[in-house]
XYZ file of C-alpha atoms in Angstrom:
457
model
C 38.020 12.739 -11.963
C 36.886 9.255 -10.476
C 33.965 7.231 -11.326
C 31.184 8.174 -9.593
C 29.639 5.531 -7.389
C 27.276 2.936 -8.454
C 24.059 2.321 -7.219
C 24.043 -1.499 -7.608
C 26.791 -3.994 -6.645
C 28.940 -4.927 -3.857
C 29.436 -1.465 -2.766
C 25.661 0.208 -4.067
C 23.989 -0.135 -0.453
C 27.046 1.843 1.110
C 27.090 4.516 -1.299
C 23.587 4.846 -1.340
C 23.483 5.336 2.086
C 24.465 8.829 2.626
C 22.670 10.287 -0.496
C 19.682 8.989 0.812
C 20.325 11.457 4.154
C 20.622 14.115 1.728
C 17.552 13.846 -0.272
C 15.567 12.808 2.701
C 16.932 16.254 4.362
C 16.370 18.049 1.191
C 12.606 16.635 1.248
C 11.669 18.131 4.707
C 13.614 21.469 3.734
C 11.602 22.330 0.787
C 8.033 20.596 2.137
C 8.575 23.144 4.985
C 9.877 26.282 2.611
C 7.187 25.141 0.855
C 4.356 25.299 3.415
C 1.338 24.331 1.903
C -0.311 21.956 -1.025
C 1.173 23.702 -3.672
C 4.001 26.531 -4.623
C 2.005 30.095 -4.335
C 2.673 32.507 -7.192
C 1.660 30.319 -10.149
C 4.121 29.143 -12.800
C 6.325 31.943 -13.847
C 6.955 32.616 -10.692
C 7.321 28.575 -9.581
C 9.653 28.592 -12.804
C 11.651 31.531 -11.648
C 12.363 29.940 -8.467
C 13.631 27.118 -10.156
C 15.928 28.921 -12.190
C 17.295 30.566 -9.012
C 18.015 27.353 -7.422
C 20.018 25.360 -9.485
C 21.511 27.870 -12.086
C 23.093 26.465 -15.376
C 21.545 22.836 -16.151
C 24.672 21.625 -17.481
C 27.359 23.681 -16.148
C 30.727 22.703 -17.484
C 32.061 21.257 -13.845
C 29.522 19.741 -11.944
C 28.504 20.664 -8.224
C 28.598 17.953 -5.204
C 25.681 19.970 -3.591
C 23.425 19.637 -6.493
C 21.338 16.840 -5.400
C 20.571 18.761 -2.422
C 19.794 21.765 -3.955
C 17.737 19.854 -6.931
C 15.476 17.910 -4.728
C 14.957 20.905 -2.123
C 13.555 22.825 -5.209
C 11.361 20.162 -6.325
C 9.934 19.578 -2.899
C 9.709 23.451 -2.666
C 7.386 23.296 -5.754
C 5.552 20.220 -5.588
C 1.898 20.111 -5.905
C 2.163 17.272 -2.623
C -0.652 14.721 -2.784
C 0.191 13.608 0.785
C -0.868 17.178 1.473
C -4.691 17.369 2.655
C -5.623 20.354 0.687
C -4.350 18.548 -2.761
C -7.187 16.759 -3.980
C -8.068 17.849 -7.842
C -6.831 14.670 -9.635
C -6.306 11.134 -9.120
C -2.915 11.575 -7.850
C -2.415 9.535 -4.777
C -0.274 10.420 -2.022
C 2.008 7.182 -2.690
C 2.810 4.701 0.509
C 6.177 4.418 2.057
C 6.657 1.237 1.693
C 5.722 1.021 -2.327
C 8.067 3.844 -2.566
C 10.916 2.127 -0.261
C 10.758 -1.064 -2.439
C 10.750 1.745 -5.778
C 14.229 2.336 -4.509
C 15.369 -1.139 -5.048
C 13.823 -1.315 -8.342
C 16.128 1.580 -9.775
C 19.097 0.280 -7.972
C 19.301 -2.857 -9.158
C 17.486 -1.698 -12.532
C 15.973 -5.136 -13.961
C 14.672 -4.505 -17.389
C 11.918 -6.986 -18.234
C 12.211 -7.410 -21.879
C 13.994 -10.582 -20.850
C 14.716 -13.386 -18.341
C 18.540 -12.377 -17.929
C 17.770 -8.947 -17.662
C 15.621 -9.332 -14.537
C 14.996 -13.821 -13.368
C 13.692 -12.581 -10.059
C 11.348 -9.816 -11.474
C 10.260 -11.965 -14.042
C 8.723 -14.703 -11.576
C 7.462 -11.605 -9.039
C 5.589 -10.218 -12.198
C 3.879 -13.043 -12.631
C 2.657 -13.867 -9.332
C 1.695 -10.415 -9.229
C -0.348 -10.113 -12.436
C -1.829 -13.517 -11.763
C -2.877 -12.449 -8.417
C -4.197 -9.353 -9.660
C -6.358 -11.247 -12.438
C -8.208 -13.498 -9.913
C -9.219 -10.162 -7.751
C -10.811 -9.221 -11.524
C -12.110 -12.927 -12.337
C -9.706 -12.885 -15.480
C -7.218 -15.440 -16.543
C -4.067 -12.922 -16.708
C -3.000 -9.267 -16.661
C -0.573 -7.395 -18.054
C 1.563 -4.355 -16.208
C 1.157 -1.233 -17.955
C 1.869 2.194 -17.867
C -1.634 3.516 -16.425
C -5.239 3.717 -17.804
C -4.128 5.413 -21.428
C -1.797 2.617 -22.190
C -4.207 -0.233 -20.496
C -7.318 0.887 -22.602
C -4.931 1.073 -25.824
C -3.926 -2.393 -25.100
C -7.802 -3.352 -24.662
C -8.602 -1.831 -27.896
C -5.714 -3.161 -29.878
C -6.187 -6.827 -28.683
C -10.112 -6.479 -29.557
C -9.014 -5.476 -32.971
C -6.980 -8.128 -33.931
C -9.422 -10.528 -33.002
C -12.362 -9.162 -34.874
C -10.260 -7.254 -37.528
C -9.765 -3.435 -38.358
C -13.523 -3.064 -38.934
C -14.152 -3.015 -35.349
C -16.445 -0.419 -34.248
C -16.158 0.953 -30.608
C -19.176 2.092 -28.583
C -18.607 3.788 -25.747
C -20.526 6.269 -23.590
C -20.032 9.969 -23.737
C -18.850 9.824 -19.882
C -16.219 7.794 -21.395
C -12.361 8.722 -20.714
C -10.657 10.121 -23.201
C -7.697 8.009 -23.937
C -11.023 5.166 -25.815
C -11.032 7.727 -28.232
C -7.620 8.386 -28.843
C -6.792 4.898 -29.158
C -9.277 3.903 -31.530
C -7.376 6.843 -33.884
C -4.030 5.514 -33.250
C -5.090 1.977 -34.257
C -6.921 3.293 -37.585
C -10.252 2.064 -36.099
C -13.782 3.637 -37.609
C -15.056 6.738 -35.569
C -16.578 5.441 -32.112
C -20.142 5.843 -31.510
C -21.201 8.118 -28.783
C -23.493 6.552 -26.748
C -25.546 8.570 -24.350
C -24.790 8.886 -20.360
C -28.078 10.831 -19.076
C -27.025 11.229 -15.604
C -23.267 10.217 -15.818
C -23.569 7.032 -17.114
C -23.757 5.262 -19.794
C -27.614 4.125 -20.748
C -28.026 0.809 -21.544
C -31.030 1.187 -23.490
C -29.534 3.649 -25.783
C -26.704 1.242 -26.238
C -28.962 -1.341 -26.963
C -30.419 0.408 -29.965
C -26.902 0.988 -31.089
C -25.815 -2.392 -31.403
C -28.978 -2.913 -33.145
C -28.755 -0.134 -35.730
C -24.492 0.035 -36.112
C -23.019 -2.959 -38.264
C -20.518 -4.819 -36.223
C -18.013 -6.381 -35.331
C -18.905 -4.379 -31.877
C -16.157 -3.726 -29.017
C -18.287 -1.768 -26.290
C -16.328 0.100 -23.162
C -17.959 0.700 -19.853
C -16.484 2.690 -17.163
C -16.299 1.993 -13.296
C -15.482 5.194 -12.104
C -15.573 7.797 -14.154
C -12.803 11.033 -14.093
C -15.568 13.391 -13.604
C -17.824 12.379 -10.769
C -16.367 8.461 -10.139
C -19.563 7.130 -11.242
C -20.032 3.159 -12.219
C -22.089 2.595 -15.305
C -24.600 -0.327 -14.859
C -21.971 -2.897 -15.448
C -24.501 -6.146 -15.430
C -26.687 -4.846 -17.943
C -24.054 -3.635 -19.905
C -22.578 -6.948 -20.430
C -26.150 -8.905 -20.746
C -26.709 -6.340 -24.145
C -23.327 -7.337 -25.326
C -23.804 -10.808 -24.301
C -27.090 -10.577 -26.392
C -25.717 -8.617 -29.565
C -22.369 -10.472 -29.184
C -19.930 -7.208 -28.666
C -16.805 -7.767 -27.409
C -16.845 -5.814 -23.535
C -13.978 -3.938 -22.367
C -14.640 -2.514 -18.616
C -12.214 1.111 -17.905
C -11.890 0.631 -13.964
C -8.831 2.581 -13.429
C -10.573 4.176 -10.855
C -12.998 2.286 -9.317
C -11.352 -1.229 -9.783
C -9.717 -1.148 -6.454
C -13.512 -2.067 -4.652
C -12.318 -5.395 -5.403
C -9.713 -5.261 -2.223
C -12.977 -3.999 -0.284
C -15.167 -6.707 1.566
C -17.953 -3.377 1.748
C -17.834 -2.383 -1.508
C -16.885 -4.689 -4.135
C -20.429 -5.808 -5.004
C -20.342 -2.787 -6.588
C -18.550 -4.015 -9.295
C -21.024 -7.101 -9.798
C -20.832 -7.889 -13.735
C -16.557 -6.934 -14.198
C -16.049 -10.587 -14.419
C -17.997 -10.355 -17.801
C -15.262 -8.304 -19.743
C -13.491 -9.761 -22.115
C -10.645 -6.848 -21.077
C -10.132 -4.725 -17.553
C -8.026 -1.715 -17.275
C -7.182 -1.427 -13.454
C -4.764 1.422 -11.752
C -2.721 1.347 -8.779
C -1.435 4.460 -8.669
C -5.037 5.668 -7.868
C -6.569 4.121 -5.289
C -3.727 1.698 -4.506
C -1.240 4.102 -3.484
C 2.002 3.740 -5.606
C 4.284 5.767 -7.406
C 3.678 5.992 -10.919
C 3.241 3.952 -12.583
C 1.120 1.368 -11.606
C -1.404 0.058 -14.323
C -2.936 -3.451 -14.806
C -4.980 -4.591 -17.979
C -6.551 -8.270 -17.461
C -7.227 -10.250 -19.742
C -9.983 -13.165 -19.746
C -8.452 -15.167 -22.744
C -5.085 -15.934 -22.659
C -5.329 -16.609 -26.182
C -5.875 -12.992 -27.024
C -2.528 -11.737 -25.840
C -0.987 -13.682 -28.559
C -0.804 -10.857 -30.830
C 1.301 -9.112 -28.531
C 3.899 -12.179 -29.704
C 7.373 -10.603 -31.617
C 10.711 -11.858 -32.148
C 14.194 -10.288 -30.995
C 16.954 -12.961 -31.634
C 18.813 -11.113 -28.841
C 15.900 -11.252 -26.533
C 13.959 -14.219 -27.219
C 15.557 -16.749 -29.345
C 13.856 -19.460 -29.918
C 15.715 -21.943 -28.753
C 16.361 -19.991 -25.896
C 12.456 -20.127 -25.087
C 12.557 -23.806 -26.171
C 15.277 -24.413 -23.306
C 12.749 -22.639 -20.921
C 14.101 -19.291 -20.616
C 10.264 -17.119 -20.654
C 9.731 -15.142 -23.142
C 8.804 -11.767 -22.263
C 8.264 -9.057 -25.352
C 4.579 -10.368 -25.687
C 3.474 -8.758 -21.772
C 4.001 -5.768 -23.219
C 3.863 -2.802 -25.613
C 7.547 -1.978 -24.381
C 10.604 -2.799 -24.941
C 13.013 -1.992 -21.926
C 10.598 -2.012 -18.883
C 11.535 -0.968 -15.158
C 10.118 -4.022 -12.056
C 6.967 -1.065 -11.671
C 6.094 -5.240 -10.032
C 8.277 -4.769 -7.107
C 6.329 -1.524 -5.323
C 3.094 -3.522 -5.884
C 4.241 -6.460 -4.988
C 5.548 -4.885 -1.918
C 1.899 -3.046 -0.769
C 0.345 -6.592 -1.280
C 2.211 -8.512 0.908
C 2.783 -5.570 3.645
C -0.771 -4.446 3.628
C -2.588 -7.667 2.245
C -6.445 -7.255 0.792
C -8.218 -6.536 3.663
C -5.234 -3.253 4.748
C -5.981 -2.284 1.002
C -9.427 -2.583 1.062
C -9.336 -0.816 4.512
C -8.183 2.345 2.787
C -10.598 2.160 0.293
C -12.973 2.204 2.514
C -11.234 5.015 4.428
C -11.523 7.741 1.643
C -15.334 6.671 0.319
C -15.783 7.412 3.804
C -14.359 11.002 3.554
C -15.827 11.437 0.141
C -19.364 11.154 1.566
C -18.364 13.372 5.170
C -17.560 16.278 2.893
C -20.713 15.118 1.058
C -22.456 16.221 3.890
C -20.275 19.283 5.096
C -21.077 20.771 1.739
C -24.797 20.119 1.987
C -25.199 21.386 5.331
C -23.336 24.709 4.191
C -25.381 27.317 3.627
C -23.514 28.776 0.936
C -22.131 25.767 -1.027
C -24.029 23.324 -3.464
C -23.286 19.589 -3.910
C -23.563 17.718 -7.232
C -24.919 14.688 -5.724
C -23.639 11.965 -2.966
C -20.624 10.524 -4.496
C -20.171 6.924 -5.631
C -16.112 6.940 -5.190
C -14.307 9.342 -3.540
C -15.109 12.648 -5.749
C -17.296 15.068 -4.726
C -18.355 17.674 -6.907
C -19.782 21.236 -5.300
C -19.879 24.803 -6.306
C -20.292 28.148 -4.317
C -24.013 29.190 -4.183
C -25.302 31.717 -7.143
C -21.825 31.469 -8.697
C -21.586 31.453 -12.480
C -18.928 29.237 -14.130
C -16.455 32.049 -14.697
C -16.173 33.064 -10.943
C -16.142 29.346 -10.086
C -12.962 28.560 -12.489
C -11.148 31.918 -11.464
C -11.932 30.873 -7.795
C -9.924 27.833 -8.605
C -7.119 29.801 -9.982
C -6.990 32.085 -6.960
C -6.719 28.883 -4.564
C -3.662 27.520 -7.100
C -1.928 30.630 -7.492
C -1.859 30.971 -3.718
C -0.911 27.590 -3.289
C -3.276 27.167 -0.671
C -5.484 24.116 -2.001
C -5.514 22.242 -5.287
C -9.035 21.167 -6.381
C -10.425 20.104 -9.813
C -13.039 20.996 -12.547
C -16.046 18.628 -13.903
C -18.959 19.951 -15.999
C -21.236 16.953 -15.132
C -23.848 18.535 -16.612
C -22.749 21.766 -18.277
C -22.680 23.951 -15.367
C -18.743 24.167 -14.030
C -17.973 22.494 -10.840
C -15.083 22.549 -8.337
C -13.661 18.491 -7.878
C -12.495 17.390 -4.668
C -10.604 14.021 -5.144
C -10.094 12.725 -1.796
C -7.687 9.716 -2.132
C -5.410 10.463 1.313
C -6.908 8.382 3.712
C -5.299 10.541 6.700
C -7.301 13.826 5.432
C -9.061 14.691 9.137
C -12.732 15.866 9.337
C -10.764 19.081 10.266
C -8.939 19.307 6.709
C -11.902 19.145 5.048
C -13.358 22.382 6.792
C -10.838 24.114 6.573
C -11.219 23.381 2.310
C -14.780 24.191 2.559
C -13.487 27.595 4.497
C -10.823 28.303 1.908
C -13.198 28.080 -1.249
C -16.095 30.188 0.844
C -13.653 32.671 1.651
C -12.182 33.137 -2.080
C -15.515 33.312 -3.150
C -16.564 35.817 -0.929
C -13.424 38.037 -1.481
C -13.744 37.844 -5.128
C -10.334 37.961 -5.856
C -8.448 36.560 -8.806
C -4.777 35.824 -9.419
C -2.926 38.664 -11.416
């Protein structure tokens, strides 16, 4: 048998070339067997499917038609989020070009856990988190894996500066990943703060720092999984700035107002955080993943510092080559640099921030489509690009099966959010082609289900 081809090197581009025709083909072929936002028939049939396709996983003598057939399943049975009736999560329909420039990145496979491992990537990362950390009014950023492993970071640096004593406050419409990480780290429980309304109060956090023994490390949230809602961020940070807490901002969601010239005011008071957690693959449009924390203190990231003879010898750093294991929790690290660095340059801030503006836009036309239906109820006007609405008179159970039916017909894919007890369907809306037109048709869908009653076997 010969050596398979190589995606790298002299001769990478050339073999590349006609395996990209084949999984571009095999993309269209299964988006169209597909037909819709999601596989219909729900997962044992989805998994059956599968099975059919591509037979033994590791048959004894491989198949040169398996890449065709492997990617024409997945397409088949993708829940697409370039698809206008996909909109439960925060799963972004990514752009071409961040996903064109993704192909170079596993091609030439840099590994940024050192300078000879990736010299080009290395300088692009930098440019790009240092770019990234003035649109936050921080000093530096680090690339991360997404929100979970951003806020982790957050809470980990926090702790070694004020020691394993550190008590987290955080409001109840916090995400849940705060939590977790303050039980991975050994930290005390958090305190619960309340969020009447969504978000978190800042009186009620105020008594809190009062009444719980410090050291305090308090996370806010701009744009919250639920509803997308942006605590009071300036008061926030004057109680902290008062009690002297340590304030860590979650913006996964809603940190991507910076790029807008309309809307970034809304995040007046992010420049006070000590720590920002900050997605792209949200409303930037990447592939995951795509996650930013920045950092105000440089100083802070110290702790991050270890030593690999092999990777970072110090006379190697003394000769100048950089160092890289402290930027990050990982060890071997794909360029996830290159796609944003790529949807910077192509789109710039103001093409970014045009999208932004694009789906808040949306957000707040279904806003209205769903108050001016007689037979749907909104939540409230959104803040992001969620909106939140229910059929009329329908109890929680009949709205979650609803939500089934739609998914096991694979004819829309919306979310769930009990905002304030009461079970509500989520529309996410973060493709900014979705038509006026798509979103009827939605609204049509879910009053339809509803009115037929019917639930998936």
């Amino acid at each position: 048998m010969s050596t398979p081809p190589l995606a790298s090197g002299p001769d990478g581009p050339e073999a590349l070339r006609p395996l990209l025709d084949t999984v571009l083909d095999a993309l269209a072929e299964g988006t169209r067997a597909r037909g819709g936002p999601l596989p219909a028939g729900g997962p044992q049939q989805v998994t059956a499917r599968l099975r059919d396709a591509i037979g033994d996983i590791l048959p004894d003598h491989g198949d040169p038609a398996a890449l065709h057939t492997l990617i024409t399943a997945l397409a088949a049975g993708a829940a697409d989020p370039a698809h206008p009736l996909c909109a439960a999560h925060l799963h972004c329909p990514p752009l071409a070009v961040a996903t064109a420039a993704d192909l170079a990145a596993s091609a030439l496979n840099p590994s940024l856990d050192s300078w000879d491992q990736a010299p080009t990537a290395t300088a692009l990362e930098t440019l790009v988190t240092q770019a990234l950390a003035r649109q936050a009014g921080t000093a530096d950023a680090l690339i991360t894996s997404g929100g979970t492993e951003s806020n982790h970071l957050a809470l980990l640096l926090a702790r070694e500066q004020h020691g394993p004593g550190l008590r987290l406050l955080t409001g109840a419409n916090a995400h849940h990943s705060l939590t977790r990480a303050a039980w991975l780290l050994g930290l005390p429980d958090p305190v619960i703060v309340p969020a009447p309304g969504g978000t978190l109060d800042p009186a009620a956090l105020d008594d809190a720092l009062t009444q719980v023994p410090g050291p305090h490390l308090v996370a806010a949230t701009a744009g919250t999984t639920d509803a997308g809602l942006i605590d009071p961020l300036t008061d926030i940070a004057a109680r902290c700035t008062t009690h002297g807490a340590r304030l860590h901002i979650d913006a996964a969601y809603g940190g991507a107002l910076l790029f807008s010239d309309r809307h970034r005011d809304r995040l007046t008071g992010l420049d006070a955080a000590h720590t920002v957690t900050l997605d792209l693959h949200k409303l930037g449009w990447q592939p995951v993943p795509a996650g930013i924390l920045a950092v105000r203190d440089p100083a802070d990231l110290t702790a991050l510092n270890q030593r690999a003879d092999y990777l970072n010898a110090d006379d190697d750093t003394d000769a100048g080559l950089p160092d890289l294991l402290g930027r990050s929790l990982h060890t071997t690290r794909r360029p996830d640099v290159l796609k944003m660095a790529a949807t910077l340059t192509t789109l710039g801030r103001h093409g970014l921030g045009a999208l932004v503006d694009t789906v808040l836009d949306l957000a707040q036309e279904l806003a209205t489509l769903v108050k001016d239906h007689p037979a749907l109820d909104l939540y409230d006007t959104p803040t992001l690009s969620t909106v939140l609405f229910r059929p009329t008179g329908a109890d929680d159970t009949t709205v979650a099966a609803l939500r089934r039916t739609l998914l096991h017909r694979g004819q829309a894919v919306l979310g769930r959010a009990r905002p304030d007890g009461r079970l509500w369907l989520k529309a996410t809306l973060l493709n900014p082609r979705t038509s006026t037109g798509d979103l009827t048709t939605l609204l049509t869908l879910v009053q339809d289900a509803h009115v037929e009653g019917t639930t998936p076997r």
